[in-house]
């Protein structure tokens, strides 16, 4: 791998590979262990395919007891473990390590319980995001968070990355829709956090786990909130002559107190790519396209549509079209959800990233991205969750051109620095992984990062779970607890020491 530094492989672990693989076959019998090089190729990267690394061995357990035994075994022998769901992560969070066991949770693929009175589904982590909605839609329910990869991404991976989607503006990210989890710690201990109840006592450990990117534990069961399908849902396609006018329309809609079910924006390259791919009926003579979905009681939706149309035309909209049927609404969204593969048809390669900004900064950041595009001489197609400021720039490059990948990465890093500069954050839903790891100091100082590392140490003191991800510098937990003495004097000497 080029471009990123990962933890140095442990020679002692690699020298015992045959022994470790044999022991894995005892813990997970049958076909649950993959150690042949060609068969492990399927697991060498996640959605961030620019980085690839074969694992030491791939293990696919089927029971909680097997996960517990595996983690305890690795903990006692100082063997690293990288958890993996469906591998759709776009930040390299599931990138294997040469000396690590790749723990793949795809066999945990059953829905355990559907509880309509409490509006809860309990599922194993390998169940797909869309699979939860499919299981309950015949009774008029659905699961709200809907990443573009929802047909493939797993609910356990959604918890690890705190995934969002086009409807997270109104209904929240994974963190707002997960009620409880069962997880296995690195020492093999099985614990439960939360449950079917809405609030848990004590510290919000469920909140700590959601978005922890596989650094703290391995999720083996998830309880999620399901919602009743809205009585009415309609989508508007609104075209603008400039992205800045579209961005201002977004800010004005939210500023008017309107919270759409979803509000997405695409620029000209993304519009044309999606339309050629899906034929959703998008206008091709605009620079920016806004998709606004309004849901709820029919009378309320009709009223809100009128307000949104007025705001759109006030901001210079040149076209405004409303879905006339449920099928047409779904077609509008199909183009947006297919934008990523669609862009793959117009460029040999693209680098998909995310960052989040305050909504009011959208025009400024879009202008900044255009300037950077000219500076790096690389195209960029923009698709983003406009309502909550979560940007998804798709940087277009050709991996066969020497230096193009490095330019794309530098371009992406500058976009993220711009996001932080205007008051935003490095990621909205893709996670930090390895992609944004070395940019963490742009947002956090050393004290901040050490405090985050202390949480990691509380769950995994030997740094065996997914090392090399999120934190730009690995520190041993003992180093964080060292007491600094300067000229014979400790800091704050008046504080009692225990």
Short mmCIF file of C-alpha atoms in Angstrom, two decimals:
data_model
loop_
_atom_site.label_atom_id
_atom_site.label_comp_id
_atom_site.label_asym_id
_atom_site.label_seq_id
_atom_site.Cartn_x
_atom_site.Cartn_y
_atom_site.Cartn_z
CA UNK A 1 0.00 0.00 0.00
CA UNK A 2 1.17 3.53 -0.75
CA UNK A 3 0.18 6.82 0.78
CA UNK A 4 -0.60 5.67 4.32
CA UNK A 5 1.45 4.18 7.11
CA UNK A 6 -0.03 1.27 9.03
CA UNK A 7 1.18 -0.44 12.23
CA UNK A 8 4.30 -2.50 11.65
CA UNK A 9 3.38 -6.20 11.33
CA UNK A 10 4.26 -8.25 14.39
CA UNK A 11 6.91 -10.78 13.35
CA UNK A 12 6.11 -13.11 16.28
CA UNK A 13 2.45 -13.31 15.23
CA UNK A 14 3.32 -13.97 11.57
CA UNK A 15 5.74 -16.73 12.57
CA UNK A 16 2.84 -18.53 14.28
CA UNK A 17 0.41 -18.16 11.38
CA UNK A 18 -0.07 -21.89 10.77
CA UNK A 19 -0.74 -22.49 14.45
CA UNK A 20 -3.19 -19.57 14.62
CA UNK A 21 -5.08 -20.74 11.52
CA UNK A 22 -5.35 -24.26 12.97
CA UNK A 23 -6.71 -22.86 16.23
CA UNK A 24 -9.21 -20.70 14.31
CA UNK A 25 -10.53 -23.87 12.64
CA UNK A 26 -11.15 -25.35 16.07
CA UNK A 27 -13.01 -22.24 17.25
CA UNK A 28 -14.97 -21.87 13.98
CA UNK A 29 -15.30 -25.34 12.40
CA UNK A 30 -16.57 -26.11 8.91
CA UNK A 31 -16.04 -23.51 6.18
CA UNK A 32 -15.68 -20.53 8.49
CA UNK A 33 -11.92 -20.04 8.05
CA UNK A 34 -10.37 -18.75 4.80
CA UNK A 35 -6.56 -18.77 4.55
CA UNK A 36 -5.77 -19.37 0.86
CA UNK A 37 -4.33 -16.25 -0.80
CA UNK A 38 -6.65 -16.24 -3.83
CA UNK A 39 -9.74 -16.77 -1.65
CA UNK A 40 -8.73 -13.93 0.67
CA UNK A 41 -8.52 -11.48 -2.26
CA UNK A 42 -12.25 -10.81 -1.88
CA UNK A 43 -11.52 -9.27 1.52
CA UNK A 44 -8.37 -7.24 0.74
CA UNK A 45 -10.14 -3.86 0.75
CA UNK A 46 -13.42 -2.20 1.58
CA UNK A 47 -15.16 0.52 -0.46
CA UNK A 48 -11.98 2.62 -0.39
CA UNK A 49 -10.38 0.40 -3.01
CA UNK A 50 -7.29 2.55 -3.48
CA UNK A 51 -5.85 0.75 -0.45
CA UNK A 52 -5.51 -3.04 -0.38
CA UNK A 53 -3.91 -5.49 2.02
CA UNK A 54 -4.35 -9.23 2.42
CA UNK A 55 -5.20 -10.27 5.99
CA UNK A 56 -3.35 -13.02 7.84
CA UNK A 57 -6.54 -15.10 7.89
CA UNK A 58 -10.27 -14.52 7.40
CA UNK A 59 -12.71 -15.95 9.95
CA UNK A 60 -16.50 -15.99 9.54
CA UNK A 61 -18.12 -17.03 12.84
CA UNK A 62 -21.80 -17.93 13.17
CA UNK A 63 -22.45 -17.69 16.91
CA UNK A 64 -21.79 -15.23 19.72
CA UNK A 65 -19.89 -17.97 21.55
CA UNK A 66 -17.49 -18.29 18.60
CA UNK A 67 -16.90 -14.52 18.49
CA UNK A 68 -16.26 -14.52 22.23
CA UNK A 69 -13.79 -17.42 22.04
CA UNK A 70 -12.00 -15.88 19.07
CA UNK A 71 -11.53 -12.49 20.70
CA UNK A 72 -10.44 -14.01 24.01
CA UNK A 73 -7.93 -16.22 22.17
CA UNK A 74 -6.48 -13.24 20.28
CA UNK A 75 -6.40 -11.05 23.38
CA UNK A 76 -4.45 -13.64 25.37
CA UNK A 77 -1.92 -14.08 22.52
CA UNK A 78 -1.59 -10.41 21.52
CA UNK A 79 -3.07 -10.98 18.03
CA UNK A 80 -4.69 -8.05 16.24
CA UNK A 81 -8.30 -8.28 15.01
CA UNK A 82 -10.05 -6.21 12.32
CA UNK A 83 -13.89 -6.47 12.42
CA UNK A 84 -15.72 -6.31 9.08
CA UNK A 85 -19.35 -6.17 7.99
CA UNK A 86 -20.27 -6.04 4.31
CA UNK A 87 -17.14 -4.10 3.36
CA UNK A 88 -18.97 -1.07 1.94
CA UNK A 89 -17.07 1.39 4.16
CA UNK A 90 -15.67 4.30 2.14
CA UNK A 91 -12.98 5.36 4.62
CA UNK A 92 -10.86 2.20 4.85
CA UNK A 93 -12.29 1.31 8.25
CA UNK A 94 -12.36 -2.39 7.35
CA UNK A 95 -8.93 -2.42 5.68
CA UNK A 96 -7.19 -5.66 6.77
CA UNK A 97 -3.77 -5.84 8.39
CA UNK A 98 -1.04 -8.26 7.38
CA UNK A 99 -0.75 -9.71 10.90
CA UNK A 100 -4.43 -9.57 11.90
CA UNK A 101 -7.41 -11.87 11.96
CA UNK A 102 -10.14 -10.39 9.74
CA UNK A 103 -13.36 -11.06 11.68
CA UNK A 104 -16.20 -11.05 9.13
CA UNK A 105 -19.75 -10.87 10.55
CA UNK A 106 -21.69 -11.63 7.34
CA UNK A 107 -23.00 -14.99 8.63
CA UNK A 108 -24.90 -13.19 11.39
CA UNK A 109 -27.74 -12.56 8.93
CA UNK A 110 -31.00 -13.33 10.74
CA UNK A 111 -33.75 -11.06 12.00
CA UNK A 112 -34.32 -12.25 15.54
CA UNK A 113 -37.55 -10.45 16.44
CA UNK A 114 -40.10 -8.04 14.99
CA UNK A 115 -41.95 -6.27 17.80
CA UNK A 116 -44.66 -4.04 16.32
CA UNK A 117 -46.20 -2.90 19.65
CA UNK A 118 -42.82 -1.45 20.66
CA UNK A 119 -41.90 -0.59 17.04
CA UNK A 120 -38.59 -2.42 17.33
CA UNK A 121 -36.71 -4.91 15.16
CA UNK A 122 -33.94 -6.98 16.72
CA UNK A 123 -31.46 -8.19 14.11
CA UNK A 124 -28.05 -9.77 13.80
CA UNK A 125 -25.36 -7.39 12.53
CA UNK A 126 -25.05 -9.02 9.08
CA UNK A 127 -28.64 -8.20 8.11
CA UNK A 128 -28.64 -5.54 5.40
CA UNK A 129 -30.03 -2.09 6.04
CA UNK A 130 -32.70 -2.59 3.37
CA UNK A 131 -33.43 -6.06 4.73
CA UNK A 132 -34.96 -4.53 7.85
CA UNK A 133 -37.39 -2.41 5.83
CA UNK A 134 -38.20 -5.39 3.59
CA UNK A 135 -39.10 -7.45 6.66
CA UNK A 136 -41.66 -4.93 7.94
CA UNK A 137 -42.92 -3.00 4.91
CA UNK A 138 -45.90 -5.30 4.31
CA UNK A 139 -47.25 -4.06 7.64
CA UNK A 140 -46.70 -0.40 6.77
CA UNK A 141 -43.39 0.13 8.61
CA UNK A 142 -39.84 0.98 7.53
CA UNK A 143 -36.35 1.69 8.90
CA UNK A 144 -35.49 5.35 8.32
CA UNK A 145 -31.66 5.60 7.88
CA UNK A 146 -31.01 4.75 4.23
CA UNK A 147 -27.41 5.02 2.98
CA UNK A 148 -26.94 4.81 -0.79
CA UNK A 149 -25.43 1.36 -0.20
CA UNK A 150 -28.49 0.20 1.77
CA UNK A 151 -29.06 -2.79 -0.51
CA UNK A 152 -25.68 -4.19 0.60
CA UNK A 153 -24.44 -2.47 3.77
CA UNK A 154 -25.00 -4.30 7.05
CA UNK A 155 -26.76 -2.93 10.10
CA UNK A 156 -23.70 -3.78 12.21
CA UNK A 157 -21.54 -1.71 9.87
CA UNK A 158 -24.11 1.10 10.09
CA UNK A 159 -23.64 1.10 13.88
CA UNK A 160 -19.84 1.13 13.50
CA UNK A 161 -19.92 4.13 11.14
CA UNK A 162 -23.07 5.89 12.44
CA UNK A 163 -24.41 5.82 8.87
CA UNK A 164 -27.01 8.26 7.59
CA UNK A 165 -28.73 8.54 4.24
CA UNK A 166 -31.12 10.77 2.35
CA UNK A 167 -33.78 10.67 5.06
CA UNK A 168 -31.51 11.36 8.04
CA UNK A 169 -32.33 15.09 7.99
CA UNK A 170 -35.77 14.52 9.51
CA UNK A 171 -35.43 11.06 11.04
CA UNK A 172 -31.85 11.02 12.25
CA UNK A 173 -28.69 9.02 11.77
CA UNK A 174 -28.14 5.46 13.00
CA UNK A 175 -27.41 6.88 16.48
CA UNK A 176 -30.98 8.25 16.62
CA UNK A 177 -32.55 4.96 15.59
CA UNK A 178 -30.57 2.31 17.49
CA UNK A 179 -32.04 1.41 20.88
CA UNK A 180 -29.70 -1.35 22.02
CA UNK A 181 -26.86 -3.66 21.07
CA UNK A 182 -25.17 -6.82 22.22
CA UNK A 183 -21.40 -6.67 21.84
CA UNK A 184 -18.31 -8.70 22.60
CA UNK A 185 -15.30 -6.98 24.15
CA UNK A 186 -11.72 -7.82 23.21
CA UNK A 187 -11.36 -9.98 26.31
CA UNK A 188 -14.30 -12.13 25.18
CA UNK A 189 -16.85 -10.67 27.59
CA UNK A 190 -20.39 -10.36 26.18
CA UNK A 191 -22.29 -7.24 27.27
CA UNK A 192 -25.58 -5.54 26.42
CA UNK A 193 -26.10 -1.81 26.09
CA UNK A 194 -29.60 -0.32 25.95
CA UNK A 195 -32.57 -2.40 24.87
CA UNK A 196 -36.13 -1.90 23.66
CA UNK A 197 -36.66 0.93 26.13
CA UNK A 198 -36.12 4.46 24.89
CA UNK A 199 -33.68 5.60 27.57
CA UNK A 200 -30.96 3.74 29.47
CA UNK A 201 -29.57 4.58 32.89
CA UNK A 202 -25.99 5.65 33.54
CA UNK A 203 -23.41 6.75 30.99
CA UNK A 204 -24.38 6.74 27.31
CA UNK A 205 -22.16 3.81 26.34
CA UNK A 206 -24.49 3.02 23.45
CA UNK A 207 -23.69 6.47 22.08
CA UNK A 208 -19.97 5.77 22.53
CA UNK A 209 -20.24 2.52 20.58
CA UNK A 210 -22.26 4.02 17.72
CA UNK A 211 -19.69 5.41 15.32
CA UNK A 212 -16.72 3.78 17.09
CA UNK A 213 -15.50 2.19 13.82
CA UNK A 214 -14.71 -1.25 15.25
CA UNK A 215 -12.19 0.09 17.79
CA UNK A 216 -14.09 -0.77 20.97
CA UNK A 217 -15.93 -4.06 20.46
CA UNK A 218 -17.70 -6.36 18.01
CA UNK A 219 -21.47 -5.93 17.70
CA UNK A 220 -23.41 -9.22 17.61
CA UNK A 221 -27.02 -7.97 17.88
CA UNK A 222 -28.82 -4.69 17.18
CA UNK A 223 -32.24 -3.39 18.26
CA UNK A 224 -33.49 -0.61 15.97
CA UNK A 225 -36.50 1.67 15.92
CA UNK A 226 -38.94 1.24 13.03
CA UNK A 227 -41.41 3.90 11.92
CA UNK A 228 -44.87 3.88 10.40
CA UNK A 229 -44.81 4.80 6.73
CA UNK A 230 -46.03 8.40 6.24
CA UNK A 231 -49.56 8.89 4.95
CA UNK A 232 -48.26 10.99 2.04
CA UNK A 233 -44.82 11.56 0.53
CA UNK A 234 -44.04 13.71 -2.50
CA UNK A 235 -40.77 14.82 -4.02
CA UNK A 236 -39.89 18.03 -5.83
CA UNK A 237 -37.19 18.35 -8.49
CA UNK A 238 -35.93 21.94 -8.41
CA UNK A 239 -33.32 23.20 -10.89
CA UNK A 240 -31.07 26.24 -10.42
CA UNK A 241 -28.73 28.15 -12.76
CA UNK A 242 -25.96 28.08 -10.12
CA UNK A 243 -25.00 25.88 -7.19
CA UNK A 244 -24.84 28.96 -4.98
CA UNK A 245 -28.54 29.70 -5.57
CA UNK A 246 -29.39 26.08 -4.83
CA UNK A 247 -27.36 26.22 -1.63
CA UNK A 248 -29.11 29.40 -0.53
CA UNK A 249 -32.49 27.76 -1.20
CA UNK A 250 -31.51 24.92 1.15
CA UNK A 251 -30.63 27.39 3.90
CA UNK A 252 -33.88 29.32 3.38
CA UNK A 253 -36.07 26.18 3.53
CA UNK A 254 -34.55 25.16 6.87
CA UNK A 255 -34.62 28.76 8.06
CA UNK A 256 -38.37 28.85 7.38
CA UNK A 257 -38.85 26.03 9.89
CA UNK A 258 -39.54 23.36 7.24
CA UNK A 259 -37.86 19.99 7.88
CA UNK A 260 -38.21 17.87 4.72
CA UNK A 261 -38.11 14.08 4.87
CA UNK A 262 -35.06 14.37 2.61
CA UNK A 263 -33.25 17.18 0.82
CA UNK A 264 -30.45 16.30 -1.59
CA UNK A 265 -28.42 18.34 -4.04
CA UNK A 266 -26.44 17.40 -7.16
CA UNK A 267 -24.31 19.54 -9.48
CA UNK A 268 -24.20 19.39 -13.29
CA UNK A 269 -21.70 16.50 -13.70
CA UNK A 270 -23.62 14.35 -11.21
CA UNK A 271 -27.00 15.28 -12.74
CA UNK A 272 -25.94 14.25 -16.23
CA UNK A 273 -24.26 11.03 -15.05
CA UNK A 274 -27.31 9.98 -13.01
CA UNK A 275 -29.78 10.84 -15.77
CA UNK A 276 -27.82 8.88 -18.38
CA UNK A 277 -27.71 5.92 -16.00
CA UNK A 278 -31.26 5.85 -14.56
CA UNK A 279 -33.37 8.11 -16.86
CA UNK A 280 -35.13 9.66 -13.88
CA UNK A 281 -36.32 12.71 -15.83
CA UNK A 282 -33.80 15.17 -14.39
CA UNK A 283 -33.49 18.57 -16.12
CA UNK A 284 -30.20 18.79 -18.00
CA UNK A 285 -30.07 22.55 -18.52
CA UNK A 286 -29.36 23.42 -14.87
CA UNK A 287 -26.17 23.72 -12.84
CA UNK A 288 -27.70 22.39 -9.61
CA UNK A 289 -30.61 20.10 -8.84
CA UNK A 290 -32.37 19.97 -5.50
CA UNK A 291 -34.57 17.00 -4.55
CA UNK A 292 -36.89 17.90 -1.70
CA UNK A 293 -39.21 15.29 -0.21
CA UNK A 294 -42.08 16.33 2.05
CA UNK A 295 -44.02 13.74 4.02
CA UNK A 296 -46.85 13.54 6.54
CA UNK A 297 -50.62 14.10 6.36
CA UNK A 298 -51.80 15.04 2.85
CA UNK A 299 -53.05 18.51 3.79
CA UNK A 300 -49.75 19.35 5.50
CA UNK A 301 -47.71 18.10 2.53
CA UNK A 302 -49.75 20.19 0.08
CA UNK A 303 -49.21 23.30 2.24
CA UNK A 304 -45.45 22.70 2.58
CA UNK A 305 -45.04 22.11 -1.16
CA UNK A 306 -46.46 25.58 -1.80
CA UNK A 307 -44.04 27.13 0.69
CA UNK A 308 -41.03 25.30 -0.77
CA UNK A 309 -41.95 26.27 -4.33
CA UNK A 310 -42.18 29.93 -3.31
CA UNK A 311 -38.77 29.78 -1.60
CA UNK A 312 -37.26 28.04 -4.65
CA UNK A 313 -38.49 30.62 -7.15
CA UNK A 314 -37.38 33.42 -4.84
CA UNK A 315 -33.87 31.94 -5.08
CA UNK A 316 -33.85 31.85 -8.87
CA UNK A 317 -35.15 28.34 -9.62
CA UNK A 318 -35.73 27.78 -13.32
CA UNK A 319 -37.68 24.53 -13.01
CA UNK A 320 -39.80 22.94 -10.32
CA UNK A 321 -41.51 19.58 -10.89
CA UNK A 322 -43.53 17.56 -8.38
CA UNK A 323 -43.85 13.76 -8.39
CA UNK A 324 -47.31 12.70 -9.52
CA UNK A 325 -47.19 9.12 -8.23
CA UNK A 326 -45.34 6.93 -5.76
CA UNK A 327 -43.44 5.34 -8.63
CA UNK A 328 -42.29 8.71 -9.90
CA UNK A 329 -41.16 9.72 -6.40
CA UNK A 330 -39.10 6.54 -6.16
CA UNK A 331 -37.65 7.22 -9.62
CA UNK A 332 -36.53 10.69 -8.52
CA UNK A 333 -34.66 9.08 -5.64
CA UNK A 334 -33.35 6.20 -7.75
CA UNK A 335 -31.25 8.67 -9.75
CA UNK A 336 -29.78 10.17 -6.58
CA UNK A 337 -29.04 6.80 -5.01
CA UNK A 338 -27.39 5.60 -8.22
CA UNK A 339 -25.21 8.71 -8.50
CA UNK A 340 -22.07 6.97 -7.24
CA UNK A 341 -22.11 4.09 -9.77
CA UNK A 342 -23.32 6.52 -12.44
CA UNK A 343 -20.24 8.72 -12.00
CA UNK A 344 -18.16 5.57 -12.47
CA UNK A 345 -19.31 5.59 -16.10
CA UNK A 346 -17.82 9.04 -16.83
CA UNK A 347 -14.43 8.60 -15.21
CA UNK A 348 -11.97 5.68 -15.03
CA UNK A 349 -11.80 6.16 -11.25
CA UNK A 350 -13.28 8.42 -8.63
CA UNK A 351 -12.50 9.15 -5.01
CA UNK A 352 -15.68 9.41 -2.93
CA UNK A 353 -15.35 11.28 0.33
CA UNK A 354 -17.47 13.17 2.85
CA UNK A 355 -17.26 16.20 5.08
CA UNK A 356 -19.88 18.25 6.89
CA UNK A 357 -20.34 22.02 7.04
CA UNK A 358 -22.84 24.53 8.44
CA UNK A 359 -25.60 24.91 5.83
CA UNK A 360 -25.02 28.64 5.45
CA UNK A 361 -21.46 27.94 4.26
CA UNK A 362 -22.59 25.80 1.32
CA UNK A 363 -22.13 28.51 -1.37
CA UNK A 364 -18.67 29.38 -0.04
CA UNK A 365 -17.50 25.76 0.08
CA UNK A 366 -18.85 24.96 -3.40
CA UNK A 367 -16.95 27.94 -4.77
CA UNK A 368 -13.84 26.77 -2.93
CA UNK A 369 -14.15 23.31 -4.42
CA UNK A 370 -14.34 24.77 -7.93
CA UNK A 371 -11.16 26.72 -7.25
CA UNK A 372 -9.40 23.58 -5.96
CA UNK A 373 -10.61 21.61 -8.99
CA UNK A 374 -8.82 24.09 -11.25
CA UNK A 375 -5.74 24.06 -9.04
CA UNK A 376 -5.41 20.26 -9.13
CA UNK A 377 -6.74 19.95 -12.69
CA UNK A 378 -9.11 17.19 -11.64
CA UNK A 379 -12.87 17.19 -12.14
CA UNK A 380 -15.30 16.85 -9.26
CA UNK A 381 -18.97 15.82 -9.20
CA UNK A 382 -20.92 16.87 -6.13
CA UNK A 383 -23.70 14.88 -4.50
CA UNK A 384 -24.66 15.73 -0.95
CA UNK A 385 -27.18 15.62 1.86
CA UNK A 386 -27.86 19.32 1.52
CA UNK A 387 -30.25 19.62 4.44
CA UNK A 388 -27.66 18.68 7.06
CA UNK A 389 -24.58 19.97 5.22
CA UNK A 390 -23.05 16.53 4.58
CA UNK A 391 -21.02 16.83 1.36
CA UNK A 392 -20.03 13.91 -0.90
CA UNK A 393 -17.54 15.23 -3.47
CA UNK A 394 -16.59 12.64 -6.09
CA UNK A 395 -13.10 13.52 -7.32
CA UNK A 396 -12.52 12.20 -10.84
CA UNK A 397 -9.12 10.76 -11.73
CA UNK A 398 -7.39 7.96 -13.63
CA UNK A 399 -5.38 5.50 -11.56
CA UNK A 400 -3.39 4.59 -14.67
CA UNK A 401 -1.99 8.13 -14.88
CA UNK A 402 1.08 8.40 -12.62
CA UNK A 403 0.43 10.77 -9.73
CA UNK A 404 -3.32 11.08 -10.31
CA UNK A 405 -4.30 9.16 -7.16
CA UNK A 406 -1.96 11.25 -5.04
CA UNK A 407 -3.42 14.43 -6.54
CA UNK A 408 -6.96 13.19 -5.82
CA UNK A 409 -6.04 12.49 -2.20
CA UNK A 410 -4.42 15.91 -1.80
CA UNK A 411 -7.49 17.53 -3.39
CA UNK A 412 -9.74 15.64 -0.95
CA UNK A 413 -7.61 16.64 2.02
CA UNK A 414 -7.86 20.30 1.04
CA UNK A 415 -11.67 19.99 0.77
CA UNK A 416 -11.76 18.61 4.30
CA UNK A 417 -9.50 21.37 5.59
CA UNK A 418 -11.92 23.85 4.03
CA UNK A 419 -14.84 22.13 5.79
CA UNK A 420 -13.10 22.46 9.16
CA UNK A 421 -12.10 26.07 8.42
CA UNK A 422 -15.73 27.13 7.92
CA UNK A 423 -16.83 25.45 11.16
CA UNK A 424 -17.56 21.94 9.89
CA UNK A 425 -16.17 18.49 10.65
CA UNK A 426 -14.09 15.88 8.86
CA UNK A 427 -16.87 13.35 8.36
CA UNK A 428 -20.63 13.14 8.52
CA UNK A 429 -21.19 9.42 8.06
CA UNK A 430 -18.32 7.68 6.25
CA UNK A 431 -16.12 7.66 9.32
CA UNK A 432 -12.43 8.47 9.77
CA UNK A 433 -10.88 5.06 9.10
CA UNK A 434 -7.50 5.46 7.39
CA UNK A 435 -8.72 8.04 4.87
CA UNK A 436 -9.05 10.94 7.33
CA UNK A 437 -6.86 9.57 10.13
CA UNK A 438 -3.90 11.85 9.48
CA UNK A 439 -6.19 14.88 9.18
CA UNK A 440 -7.54 14.50 12.74
CA UNK A 441 -5.06 17.13 14.06
CA UNK A 442 -6.74 19.65 11.73
CA UNK A 443 -9.78 19.39 13.99
CA UNK A 444 -8.49 18.14 17.36
CA UNK A 445 -5.48 19.14 19.44
CA UNK A 446 -3.30 16.61 21.26
CA UNK A 447 -5.32 16.87 24.47
CA UNK A 448 -8.54 16.09 22.56
CA UNK A 449 -6.97 13.08 20.84
CA UNK A 450 -5.52 11.77 24.10
CA UNK A 451 -8.94 11.97 25.73
CA UNK A 452 -10.44 9.99 22.87
CA UNK A 453 -7.61 7.47 23.15
CA UNK A 454 -8.43 6.99 26.84
CA UNK A 455 -11.88 5.75 25.83
CA UNK A 456 -10.19 3.28 23.49
CA UNK A 457 -7.92 2.14 26.33
CA UNK A 458 -10.88 1.50 28.62
CA UNK A 459 -12.33 -1.00 26.13
CA UNK A 460 -9.17 -2.36 24.48
CA UNK A 461 -6.06 -1.62 26.58
CA UNK A 462 -3.69 -3.55 24.29
CA UNK A 463 -4.86 -1.81 21.09
CA UNK A 464 -5.68 -5.08 19.35
CA UNK A 465 -9.03 -4.07 17.81
CA UNK A 466 -8.67 -2.33 14.43
CA UNK A 467 -5.33 -0.62 15.13
CA UNK A 468 -4.06 2.00 12.70
CA UNK A 469 -7.52 3.49 12.19
CA UNK A 470 -8.91 6.87 13.38
CA UNK A 471 -5.93 7.93 15.55
CA UNK A 472 -3.02 9.60 13.71
CA UNK A 473 -0.49 8.39 16.29
CA UNK A 474 -0.70 5.17 18.25
CA UNK A 475 0.14 5.50 21.92
CA UNK A 476 0.33 2.74 24.49
CA UNK A 477 -2.30 3.19 27.17
CA UNK A 478 0.42 3.38 29.83
CA UNK A 479 1.85 6.43 28.09
CA UNK A 480 -1.41 8.32 28.54
CA UNK A 481 -1.26 7.80 32.29
CA UNK A 482 2.29 9.03 32.79
CA UNK A 483 2.73 11.82 35.30
CA UNK A 484 4.77 14.76 34.04
CA UNK A 485 7.33 16.21 36.47
CA UNK A 486 9.02 19.51 35.58
CA UNK A 487 12.03 20.67 37.64
CA UNK A 488 11.03 18.36 40.45
CA UNK A 489 7.50 19.74 40.57
CA UNK A 490 4.33 17.91 39.47
CA UNK A 491 1.55 19.81 37.76
CA UNK A 492 -1.16 20.88 40.23
CA UNK A 493 0.69 19.60 43.34
CA UNK A 494 -2.23 20.54 45.59
CA UNK A 495 -4.50 17.87 44.06
CA UNK A 496 -4.59 14.67 46.18
CA UNK A 497 -2.96 11.67 44.47
CA UNK A 498 -4.33 8.18 44.94
#
